[in-house]
Coordinates of C-alpha atoms in Angstrom, one line a residue:
X1 CA -52.6 -43.9 -127.1
X2 CA -55.1 -46.6 -126.8
X3 CA -55.6 -48.0 -123.3
X4 CA -54.7 -51.5 -122.2
X5 CA -58.3 -52.5 -122.0
X6 CA -58.8 -51.3 -125.7
X7 CA -55.9 -53.1 -126.9
X8 CA -57.1 -56.3 -125.1
X9 CA -60.7 -55.8 -126.6
X10 CA -59.4 -55.4 -130.1
X11 CA -57.1 -58.4 -129.5
X12 CA -60.0 -60.5 -128.3
X13 CA -62.0 -59.3 -131.4
X14 CA -59.4 -60.1 -134.0
X15 CA -59.0 -63.7 -132.3
X16 CA -62.7 -64.3 -132.2
X17 CA -63.5 -63.0 -135.8
X18 CA -60.4 -65.3 -136.9
X19 CA -61.8 -68.3 -134.9
X20 CA -65.3 -67.9 -136.3
X21 CA -64.3 -67.6 -139.8
X22 CA -62.0 -70.7 -139.4
X23 CA -64.7 -72.9 -137.8
X24 CA -67.3 -71.9 -140.4
X25 CA -65.4 -72.4 -143.4
X26 CA -64.3 -75.9 -142.3
X27 CA -67.9 -76.5 -142.0
X28 CA -68.1 -76.1 -145.8
X29 CA -71.0 -73.7 -145.9
X30 CA -71.5 -70.9 -148.6
X31 CA -73.0 -67.7 -149.2
X32 CA -75.6 -66.7 -146.6
X33 CA -75.3 -69.9 -144.5
X34 CA -71.6 -69.2 -144.1
X35 CA -72.3 -65.6 -143.2
X36 CA -74.9 -66.6 -140.7
X37 CA -72.8 -69.2 -139.3
X38 CA -69.9 -66.8 -138.6
X39 CA -72.2 -64.2 -136.9
X40 CA -73.5 -67.0 -134.7
X41 CA -70.0 -68.2 -133.7
X42 CA -69.1 -64.3 -133.3
X43 CA -71.9 -63.9 -130.9
X44 CA -71.0 -67.1 -129.0
X45 CA -67.4 -66.3 -128.7
X46 CA -67.0 -62.4 -128.2
X47 CA -70.9 -61.5 -127.8
X48 CA -71.1 -58.4 -125.5
X49 CA -67.6 -56.9 -126.4
X50 CA -67.8 -53.3 -127.6
X51 CA -65.5 -52.2 -130.5
X52 CA -65.7 -48.6 -132.0
X53 CA -64.8 -48.8 -135.7
X54 CA -64.3 -45.1 -137.1
X55 CA -65.9 -44.6 -140.5
X56 CA -62.5 -42.9 -141.9
X57 CA -59.3 -41.2 -141.5
X58 CA -59.0 -37.6 -140.7
X59 CA -58.0 -36.5 -144.2
X60 CA -61.2 -38.1 -145.5
X61 CA -63.3 -36.4 -142.8
X62 CA -61.9 -33.1 -143.7
X63 CA -62.4 -33.4 -147.2
X64 CA -65.9 -34.7 -146.5
X65 CA -66.9 -31.7 -144.4
X66 CA -65.5 -29.2 -146.7
X67 CA -67.8 -30.8 -149.6
X68 CA -70.4 -30.6 -147.1
X69 CA -69.8 -26.9 -146.4
X70 CA -69.6 -26.2 -150.1
X71 CA -72.7 -27.9 -150.9
X72 CA -74.9 -26.6 -148.3
X73 CA -77.4 -24.1 -149.6
X74 CA -79.3 -23.1 -146.3
X75 CA -82.2 -25.6 -146.8
X76 CA -80.4 -28.9 -147.7
X77 CA -79.3 -30.5 -144.4
X78 CA -81.6 -33.6 -144.8
X79 CA -80.2 -34.4 -148.3
X80 CA -76.8 -33.7 -147.2
X81 CA -77.1 -36.2 -144.3
X82 CA -78.5 -38.8 -146.6
X83 CA -75.8 -38.3 -149.3
X84 CA -73.1 -38.5 -146.9
X85 CA -74.4 -41.2 -144.4
X86 CA -74.5 -38.9 -141.5
X87 CA -77.4 -37.6 -139.0
X88 CA -78.8 -34.2 -139.5
X89 CA -77.6 -33.3 -136.2
X90 CA -73.9 -34.2 -137.3
X91 CA -74.4 -31.9 -140.4
X92 CA -75.5 -29.0 -138.1
X93 CA -72.4 -29.7 -136.1
X94 CA -69.9 -29.5 -139.2
X95 CA -71.7 -26.4 -140.5
X96 CA -71.6 -24.7 -136.9
X97 CA -67.9 -25.6 -136.5
X98 CA -67.1 -24.2 -139.9
X99 CA -69.0 -21.1 -139.1
X100 CA -67.2 -20.6 -135.8
X101 CA -63.9 -21.1 -137.4
X102 CA -64.8 -18.6 -139.9
X103 CA -65.6 -16.0 -137.3
X104 CA -62.4 -16.7 -135.3
X105 CA -60.4 -16.1 -138.7
X106 CA -62.3 -12.9 -139.3
X107 CA -61.5 -11.5 -135.7
X108 CA -57.7 -12.5 -135.9
X109 CA -57.6 -10.8 -139.3
X110 CA -59.5 -7.7 -137.8
X111 CA -57.0 -7.6 -134.9
X112 CA -53.9 -7.6 -137.3
X113 CA -55.4 -4.7 -139.3

C-alpha cells in the first residue's frame, strides 16, 4: 500500500504535468518547441519532486528474467544487459537468484526422496 506522501507526490506530479501540457498547448507551439516548453513548465511547477516509475509489471519481469536465464551462455552478460536494457549487475542478480532458487528446489527434492 502506498504511503500518503507517495500518493500526494503522485497527485502533484499528475496535476503538474496536466498544467504544463495545458499551458504549452495554449501557446500553440509544435514539435520540439512544444516538448521543450512542457519540460520547462514541469521544472518550474514540480521540479525536485521524486517519482519512481517502474519499467513493467511482475508478469513482464518474470517472463523477461526467464528469457535472460535461457539465453545466458556463461559469457554473454554484457550482451544480455544491452539487449534487455539492464545493467550487467542486474543481469548477474537475476542469474544468481535463479541459481539459488534451483539449489533450494534440488535440496527440497533430495529431502523428500
